[in-house]
Short mmCIF file of C-alpha atoms and ligand atoms in Angstrom, two decimals:
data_model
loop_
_atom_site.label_atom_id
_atom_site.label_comp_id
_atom_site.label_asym_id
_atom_site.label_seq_id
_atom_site.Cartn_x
_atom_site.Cartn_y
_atom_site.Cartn_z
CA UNK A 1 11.52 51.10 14.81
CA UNK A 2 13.88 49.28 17.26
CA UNK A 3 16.62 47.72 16.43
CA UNK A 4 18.10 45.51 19.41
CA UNK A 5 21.85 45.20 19.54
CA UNK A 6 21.83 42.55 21.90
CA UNK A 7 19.91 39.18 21.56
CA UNK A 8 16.69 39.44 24.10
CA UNK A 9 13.69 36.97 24.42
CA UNK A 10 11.34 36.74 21.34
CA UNK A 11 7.78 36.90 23.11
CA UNK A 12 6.29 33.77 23.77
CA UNK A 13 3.52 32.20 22.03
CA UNK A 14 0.91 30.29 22.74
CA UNK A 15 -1.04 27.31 20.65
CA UNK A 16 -3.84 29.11 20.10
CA UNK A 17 -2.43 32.17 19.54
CA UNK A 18 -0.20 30.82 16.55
CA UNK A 19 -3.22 28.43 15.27
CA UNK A 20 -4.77 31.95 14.67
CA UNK A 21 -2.24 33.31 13.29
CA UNK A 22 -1.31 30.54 10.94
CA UNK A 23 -4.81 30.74 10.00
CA UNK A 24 -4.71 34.77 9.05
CA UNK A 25 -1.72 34.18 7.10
CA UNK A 26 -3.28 31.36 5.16
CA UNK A 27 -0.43 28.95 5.78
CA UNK A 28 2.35 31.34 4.69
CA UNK A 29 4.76 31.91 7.15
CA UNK A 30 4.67 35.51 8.73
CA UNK A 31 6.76 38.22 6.98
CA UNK A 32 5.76 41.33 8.61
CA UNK A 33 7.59 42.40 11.95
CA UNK A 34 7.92 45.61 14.04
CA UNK A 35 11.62 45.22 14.87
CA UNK A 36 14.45 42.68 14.70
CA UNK A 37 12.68 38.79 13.47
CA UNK A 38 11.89 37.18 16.65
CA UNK A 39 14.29 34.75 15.30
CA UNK A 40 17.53 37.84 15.75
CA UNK A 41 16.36 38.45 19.31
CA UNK A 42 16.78 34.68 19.92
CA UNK A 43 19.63 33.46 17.97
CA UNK A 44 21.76 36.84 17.77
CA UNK A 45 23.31 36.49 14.42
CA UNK A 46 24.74 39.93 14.26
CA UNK A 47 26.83 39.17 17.67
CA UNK A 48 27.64 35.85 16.41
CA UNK A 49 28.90 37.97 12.63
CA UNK A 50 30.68 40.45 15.09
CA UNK A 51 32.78 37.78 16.57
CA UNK A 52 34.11 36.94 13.46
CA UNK A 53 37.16 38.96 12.85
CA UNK A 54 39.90 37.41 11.28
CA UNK A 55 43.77 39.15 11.66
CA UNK A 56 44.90 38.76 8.28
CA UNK A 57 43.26 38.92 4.54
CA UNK A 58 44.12 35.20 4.30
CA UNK A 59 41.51 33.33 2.78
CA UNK A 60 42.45 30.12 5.08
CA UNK A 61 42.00 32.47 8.11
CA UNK A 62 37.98 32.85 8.04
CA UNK A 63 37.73 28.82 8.42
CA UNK A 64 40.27 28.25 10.80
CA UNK A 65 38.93 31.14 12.99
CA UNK A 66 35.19 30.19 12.75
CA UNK A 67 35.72 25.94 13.30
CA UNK A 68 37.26 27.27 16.59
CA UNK A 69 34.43 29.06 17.84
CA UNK A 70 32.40 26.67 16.79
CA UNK A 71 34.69 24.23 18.49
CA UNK A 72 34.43 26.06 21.70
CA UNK A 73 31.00 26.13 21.62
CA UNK A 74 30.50 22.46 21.63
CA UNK A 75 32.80 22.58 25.03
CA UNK A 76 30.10 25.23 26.74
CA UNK A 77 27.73 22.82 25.52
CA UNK A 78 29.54 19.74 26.79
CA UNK A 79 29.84 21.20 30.09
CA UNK A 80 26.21 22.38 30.44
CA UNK A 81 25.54 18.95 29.99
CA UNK A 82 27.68 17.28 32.43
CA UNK A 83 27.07 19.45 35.00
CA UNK A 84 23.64 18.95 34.59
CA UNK A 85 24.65 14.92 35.13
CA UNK A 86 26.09 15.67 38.03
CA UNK A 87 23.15 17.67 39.85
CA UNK A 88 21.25 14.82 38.51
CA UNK A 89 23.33 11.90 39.92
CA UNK A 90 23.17 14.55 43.09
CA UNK A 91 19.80 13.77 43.47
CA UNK A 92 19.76 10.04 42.69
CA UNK A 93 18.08 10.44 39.09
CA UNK A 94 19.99 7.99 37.26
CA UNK A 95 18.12 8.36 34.25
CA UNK A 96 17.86 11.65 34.04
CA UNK A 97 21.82 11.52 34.18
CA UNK A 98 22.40 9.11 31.44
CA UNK A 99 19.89 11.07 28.86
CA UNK A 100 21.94 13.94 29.55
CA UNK A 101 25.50 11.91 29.29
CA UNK A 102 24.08 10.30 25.96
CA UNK A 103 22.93 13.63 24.85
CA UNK A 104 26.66 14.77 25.33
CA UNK A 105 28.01 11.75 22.98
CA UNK A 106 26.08 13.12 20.07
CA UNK A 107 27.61 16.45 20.75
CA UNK A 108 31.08 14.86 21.03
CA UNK A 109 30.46 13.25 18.04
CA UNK A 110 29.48 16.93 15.95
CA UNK A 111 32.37 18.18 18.00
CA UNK A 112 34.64 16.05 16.08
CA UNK A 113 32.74 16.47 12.63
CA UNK A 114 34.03 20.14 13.18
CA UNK A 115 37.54 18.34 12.39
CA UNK A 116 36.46 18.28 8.91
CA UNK A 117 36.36 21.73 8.02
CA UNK A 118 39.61 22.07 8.60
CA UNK A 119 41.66 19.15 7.40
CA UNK A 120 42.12 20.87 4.01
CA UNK A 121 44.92 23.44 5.68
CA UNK A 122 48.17 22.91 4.35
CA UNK A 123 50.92 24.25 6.22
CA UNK A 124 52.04 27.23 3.35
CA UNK A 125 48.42 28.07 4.13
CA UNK A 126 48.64 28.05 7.82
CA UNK A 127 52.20 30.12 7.68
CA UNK A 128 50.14 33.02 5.32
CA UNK A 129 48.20 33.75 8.87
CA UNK A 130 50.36 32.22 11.70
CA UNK A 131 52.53 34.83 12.73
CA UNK A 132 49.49 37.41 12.84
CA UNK A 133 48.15 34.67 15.94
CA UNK A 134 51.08 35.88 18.26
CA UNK A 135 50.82 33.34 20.57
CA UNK A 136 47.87 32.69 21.00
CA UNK A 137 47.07 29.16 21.05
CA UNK A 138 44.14 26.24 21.61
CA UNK A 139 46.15 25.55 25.05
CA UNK A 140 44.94 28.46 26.46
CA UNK A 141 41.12 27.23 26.04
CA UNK A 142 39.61 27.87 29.21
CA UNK A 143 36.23 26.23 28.05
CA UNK A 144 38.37 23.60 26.85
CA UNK A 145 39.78 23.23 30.59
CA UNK A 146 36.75 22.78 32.14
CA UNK A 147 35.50 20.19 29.44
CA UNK A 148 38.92 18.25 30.84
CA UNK A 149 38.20 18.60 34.51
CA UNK A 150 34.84 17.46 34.04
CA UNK A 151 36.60 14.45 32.47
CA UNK A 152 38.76 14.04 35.23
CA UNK A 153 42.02 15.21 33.26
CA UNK A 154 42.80 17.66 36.25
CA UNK A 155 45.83 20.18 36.49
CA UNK A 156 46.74 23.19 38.62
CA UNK A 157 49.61 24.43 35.74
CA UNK A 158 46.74 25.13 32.52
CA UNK A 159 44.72 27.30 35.63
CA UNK A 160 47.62 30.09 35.76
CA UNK A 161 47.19 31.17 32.17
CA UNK A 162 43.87 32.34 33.10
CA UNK A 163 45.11 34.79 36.07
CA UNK A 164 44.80 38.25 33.94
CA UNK A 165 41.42 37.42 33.98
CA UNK A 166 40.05 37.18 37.40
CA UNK A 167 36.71 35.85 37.15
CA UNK A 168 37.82 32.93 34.49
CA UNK A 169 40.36 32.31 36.84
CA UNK A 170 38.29 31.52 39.81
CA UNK A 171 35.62 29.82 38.10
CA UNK A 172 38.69 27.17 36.95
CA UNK A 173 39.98 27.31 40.58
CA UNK A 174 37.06 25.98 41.99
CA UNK A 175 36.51 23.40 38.97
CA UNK A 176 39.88 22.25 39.83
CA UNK A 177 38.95 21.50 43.44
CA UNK A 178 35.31 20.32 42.45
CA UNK A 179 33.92 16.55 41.78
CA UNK A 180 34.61 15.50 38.69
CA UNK A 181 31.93 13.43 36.59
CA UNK A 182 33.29 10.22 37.96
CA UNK A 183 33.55 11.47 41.07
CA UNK A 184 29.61 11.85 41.21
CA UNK A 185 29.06 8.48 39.27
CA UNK A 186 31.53 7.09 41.92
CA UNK A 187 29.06 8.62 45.20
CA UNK A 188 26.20 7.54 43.57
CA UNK A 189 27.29 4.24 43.43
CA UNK A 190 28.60 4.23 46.74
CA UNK A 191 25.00 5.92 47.50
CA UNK A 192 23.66 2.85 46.12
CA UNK A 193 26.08 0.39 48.30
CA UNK A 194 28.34 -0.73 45.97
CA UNK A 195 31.90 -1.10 47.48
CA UNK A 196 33.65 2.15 46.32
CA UNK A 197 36.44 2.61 48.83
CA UNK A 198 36.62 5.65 51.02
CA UNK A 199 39.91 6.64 50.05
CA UNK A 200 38.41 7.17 46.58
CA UNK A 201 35.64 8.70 47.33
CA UNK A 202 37.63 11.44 49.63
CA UNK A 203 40.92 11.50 46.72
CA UNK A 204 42.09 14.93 46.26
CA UNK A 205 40.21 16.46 43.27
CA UNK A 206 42.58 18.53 42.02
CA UNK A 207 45.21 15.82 40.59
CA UNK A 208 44.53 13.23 37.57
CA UNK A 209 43.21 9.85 39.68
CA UNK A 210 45.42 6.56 38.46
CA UNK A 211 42.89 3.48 38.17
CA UNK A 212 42.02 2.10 41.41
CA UNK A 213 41.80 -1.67 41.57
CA UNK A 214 38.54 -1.94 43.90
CA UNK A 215 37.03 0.86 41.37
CA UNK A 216 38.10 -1.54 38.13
CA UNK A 217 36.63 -4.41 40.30
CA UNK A 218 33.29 -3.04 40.61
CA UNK A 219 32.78 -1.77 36.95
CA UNK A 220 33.78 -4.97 35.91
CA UNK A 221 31.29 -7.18 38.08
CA UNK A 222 28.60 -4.44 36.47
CA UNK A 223 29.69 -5.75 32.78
CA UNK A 224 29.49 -9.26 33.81
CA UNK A 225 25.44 -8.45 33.16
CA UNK A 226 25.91 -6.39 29.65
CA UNK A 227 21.91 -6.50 29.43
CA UNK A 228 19.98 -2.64 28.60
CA UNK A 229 18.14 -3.78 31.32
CA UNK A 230 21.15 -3.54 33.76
CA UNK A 231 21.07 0.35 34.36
CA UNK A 232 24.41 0.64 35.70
CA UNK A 233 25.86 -1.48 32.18
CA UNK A 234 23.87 0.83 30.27
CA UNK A 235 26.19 4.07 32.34
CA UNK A 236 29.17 2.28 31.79
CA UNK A 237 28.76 2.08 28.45
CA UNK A 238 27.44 5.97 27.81
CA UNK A 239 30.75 6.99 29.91
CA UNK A 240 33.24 5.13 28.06
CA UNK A 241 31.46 6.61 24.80
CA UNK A 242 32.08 9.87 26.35
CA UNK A 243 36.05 8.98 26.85
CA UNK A 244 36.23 7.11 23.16
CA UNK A 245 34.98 9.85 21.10
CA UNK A 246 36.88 12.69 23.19
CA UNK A 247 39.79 10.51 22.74
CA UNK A 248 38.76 10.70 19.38
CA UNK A 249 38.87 14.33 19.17
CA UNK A 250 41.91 14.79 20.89
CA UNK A 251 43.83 12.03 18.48
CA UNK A 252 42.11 14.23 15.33
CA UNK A 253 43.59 17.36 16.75
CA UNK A 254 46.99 15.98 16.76
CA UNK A 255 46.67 15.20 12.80
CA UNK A 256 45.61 18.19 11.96
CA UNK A 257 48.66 19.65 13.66
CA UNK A 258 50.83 16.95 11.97
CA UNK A 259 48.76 18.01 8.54
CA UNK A 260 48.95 21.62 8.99
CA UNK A 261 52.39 22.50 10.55
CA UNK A 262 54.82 19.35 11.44
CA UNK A 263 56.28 19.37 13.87
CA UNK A 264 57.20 22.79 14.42
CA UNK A 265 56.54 24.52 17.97
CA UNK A 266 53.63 25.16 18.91
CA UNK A 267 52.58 29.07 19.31
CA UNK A 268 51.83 28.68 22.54
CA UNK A 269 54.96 28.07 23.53
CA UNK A 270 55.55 24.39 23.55
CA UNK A 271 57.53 21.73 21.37
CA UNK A 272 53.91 21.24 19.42
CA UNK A 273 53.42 17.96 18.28
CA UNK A 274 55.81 15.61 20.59
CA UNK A 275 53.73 17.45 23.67
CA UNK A 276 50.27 17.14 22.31
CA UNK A 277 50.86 13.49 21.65
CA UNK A 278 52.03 13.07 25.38
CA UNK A 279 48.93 15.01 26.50
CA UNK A 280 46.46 13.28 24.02
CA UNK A 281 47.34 9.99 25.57
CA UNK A 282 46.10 10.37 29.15
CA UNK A 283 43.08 8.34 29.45
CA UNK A 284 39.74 9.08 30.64
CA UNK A 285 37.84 7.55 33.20
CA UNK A 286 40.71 4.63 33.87
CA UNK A 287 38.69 2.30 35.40
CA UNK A 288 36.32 1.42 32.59
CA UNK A 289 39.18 0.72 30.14
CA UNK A 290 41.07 -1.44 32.95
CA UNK A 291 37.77 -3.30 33.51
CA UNK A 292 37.72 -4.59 30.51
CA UNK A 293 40.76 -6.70 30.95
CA UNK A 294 39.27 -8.19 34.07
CA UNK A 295 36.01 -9.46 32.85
C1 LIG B 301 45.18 22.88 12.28
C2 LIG B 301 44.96 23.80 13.17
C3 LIG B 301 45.60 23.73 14.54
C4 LIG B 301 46.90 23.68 14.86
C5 LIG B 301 48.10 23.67 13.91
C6 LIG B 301 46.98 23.61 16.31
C7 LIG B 301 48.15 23.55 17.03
C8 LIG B 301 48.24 23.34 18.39
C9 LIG B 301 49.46 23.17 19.13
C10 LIG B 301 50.86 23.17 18.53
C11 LIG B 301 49.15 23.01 20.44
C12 LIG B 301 50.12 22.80 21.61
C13 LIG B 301 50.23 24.03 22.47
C14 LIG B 301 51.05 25.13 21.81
O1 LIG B 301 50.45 25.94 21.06
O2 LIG B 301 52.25 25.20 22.03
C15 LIG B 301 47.72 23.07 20.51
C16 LIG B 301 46.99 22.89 21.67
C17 LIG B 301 45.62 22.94 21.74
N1 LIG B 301 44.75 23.25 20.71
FE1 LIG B 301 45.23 23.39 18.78
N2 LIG B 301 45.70 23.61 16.81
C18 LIG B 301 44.84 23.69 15.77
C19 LIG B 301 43.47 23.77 15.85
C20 LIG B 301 42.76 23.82 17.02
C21 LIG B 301 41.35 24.06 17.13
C22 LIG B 301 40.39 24.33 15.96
C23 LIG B 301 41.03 23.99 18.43
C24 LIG B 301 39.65 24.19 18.99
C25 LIG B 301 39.42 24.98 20.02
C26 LIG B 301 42.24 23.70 19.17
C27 LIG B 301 42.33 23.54 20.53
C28 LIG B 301 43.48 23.22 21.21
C29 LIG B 301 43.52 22.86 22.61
C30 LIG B 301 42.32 22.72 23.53
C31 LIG B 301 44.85 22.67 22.94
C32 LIG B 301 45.40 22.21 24.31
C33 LIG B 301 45.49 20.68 24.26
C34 LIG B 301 46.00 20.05 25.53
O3 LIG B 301 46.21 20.73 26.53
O4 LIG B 301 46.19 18.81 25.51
N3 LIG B 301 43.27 23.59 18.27
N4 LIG B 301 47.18 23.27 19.27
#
């Protein structure tokens, strides 16, 4: 027998195939297999177990440890998804790239469920498994980094953590320098002859963009027609859900830290809570928010 130590594709199936088989078994699911459950080769539980290997004997530690996996993969997630709205709005599928943007929201939205598990850590808890962290920290999220960028929340100082690892670091380098998700909603539009301005459209990608007046301008002529009908309203709207529940998440994070350790430093090396605050505020996609002063 075989046991496989790394997940590999179950063998597909096809309709008629697992009619039959439904029909041998009599209804009863199927309990007999060769090696590993189709279900291990797909999922990979025992790498997922592996990865979870807390420091300390702390019984806060498993929780904390696991909601930030979990956490981090909601960002691979997020960024699947937003990169797949950007090939889309690439090739002028506008539908295509709001399913996928919606999609995102309800991951957002299980992203900050995760908050939950966690809320019950008080900070005589945190200190029994703290120290054991070194200083490691959420700041040095790489995933995390590229979930920002995406956003637009660009900065060349949280790449250099990621230089002792060269491939991480490139792969940031070049997300730094890339198109953000506005920046393709921004093309298409222009694509589509709305008046984006040229000097927004060739910006330097590697710094946060302030809210351009022309850019607030058009997003708020699109709201004067807040019909599901309108397609570009109906973006609008899926973006700024986007930036309200990552907002969200962001805000949540700074509670916990409140809840969990005051205002302490943070391990990574900063004043903790007086810095996340500062960071949690920066806004996402600018112009919606400012358009909705001007309509
Ligand atoms: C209650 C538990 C937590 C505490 C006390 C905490 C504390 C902190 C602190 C103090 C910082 C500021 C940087 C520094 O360390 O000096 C930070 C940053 C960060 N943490 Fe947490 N954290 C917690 C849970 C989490 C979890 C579960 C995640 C999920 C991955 C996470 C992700 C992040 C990220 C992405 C940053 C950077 C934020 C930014 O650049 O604006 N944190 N955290």
């Amino acid at each position: 027998m075989t046991t496989r130590q790394s997940p590999s594709h179950p063998a597909p199936l096809d309709a008629g195939t697992r009619a039959a088989r439904a029909a041998g078994n009599a209804g009863e699911p199927t309990v007999e297999f060769a090696e590993a459950t189709p279900y291990e080769q797909y999922v990979g539980v025992r790498q997922l177990q592996a990865l979870v290997r807390p420091v300390t004997e702390h019984p806060a530690e498993p929780a904390f440890l696991v909601v930030t996996q979990v956490m981090e993969l909601w960002f691979t997630l997020l960024r699947r998804e937003w990169e797949l709205a950007q090939r889309q709005l690439r090739a002028d599928d506008l539908d295509a790239a709001i399913g996928s943007i919606r999609r995102s929201v309800h991951h957002l939205r299980s992203l900050d469920a995760s908050w939950g598990s966690l809320l019950w850590l008080t900070p005589a808890e945190f200190n029994g498994f703290r120290d054991q962290l070194g200083e490691a920290s959420g700041f040095q999220s790489y995933e995390y980094r590229h979930v920002e960028f995406l956003l637009g929340l660009k900065a060349e100082s949280v790449v250099r953590p990621h230089r002792g690892l060269p491939v991480v670091h490139a792969d940031l380098q070049r997300a730094l320098a890339a198109p953000s998700l506005e920046d393709d909603v921004l093309a298409y539009l222009a694509r589509r002859g709305l008046p984006v301005p040229a000097t927004v459209l060739e910006r330097d990608r590697t710094v946060t963009h302030e809210p351009d007046p022309a850019v607030t301008a058009l997003w708020a002529e699109v709201y004067t027609d807040p019909r599901p009908g309108n397609e570009l309203f109906t973006l609008g709207e899926a973006l700024t859900d986007v930036a309200e529940v990552f907002t969200t998440w962001r805000q949540r994070h700074v509670t916990a830290v409140r809840r969990a350790m005051g205002a302490k430093p943070g391990s990574g090396g900063s004043a903790g809570l007086a810095w996340l605050e500062r960071s949690a505020a920066r806004m996402v996609f600018p112009d919606l928010w400012a358009a909705r002063t001007v309509v």
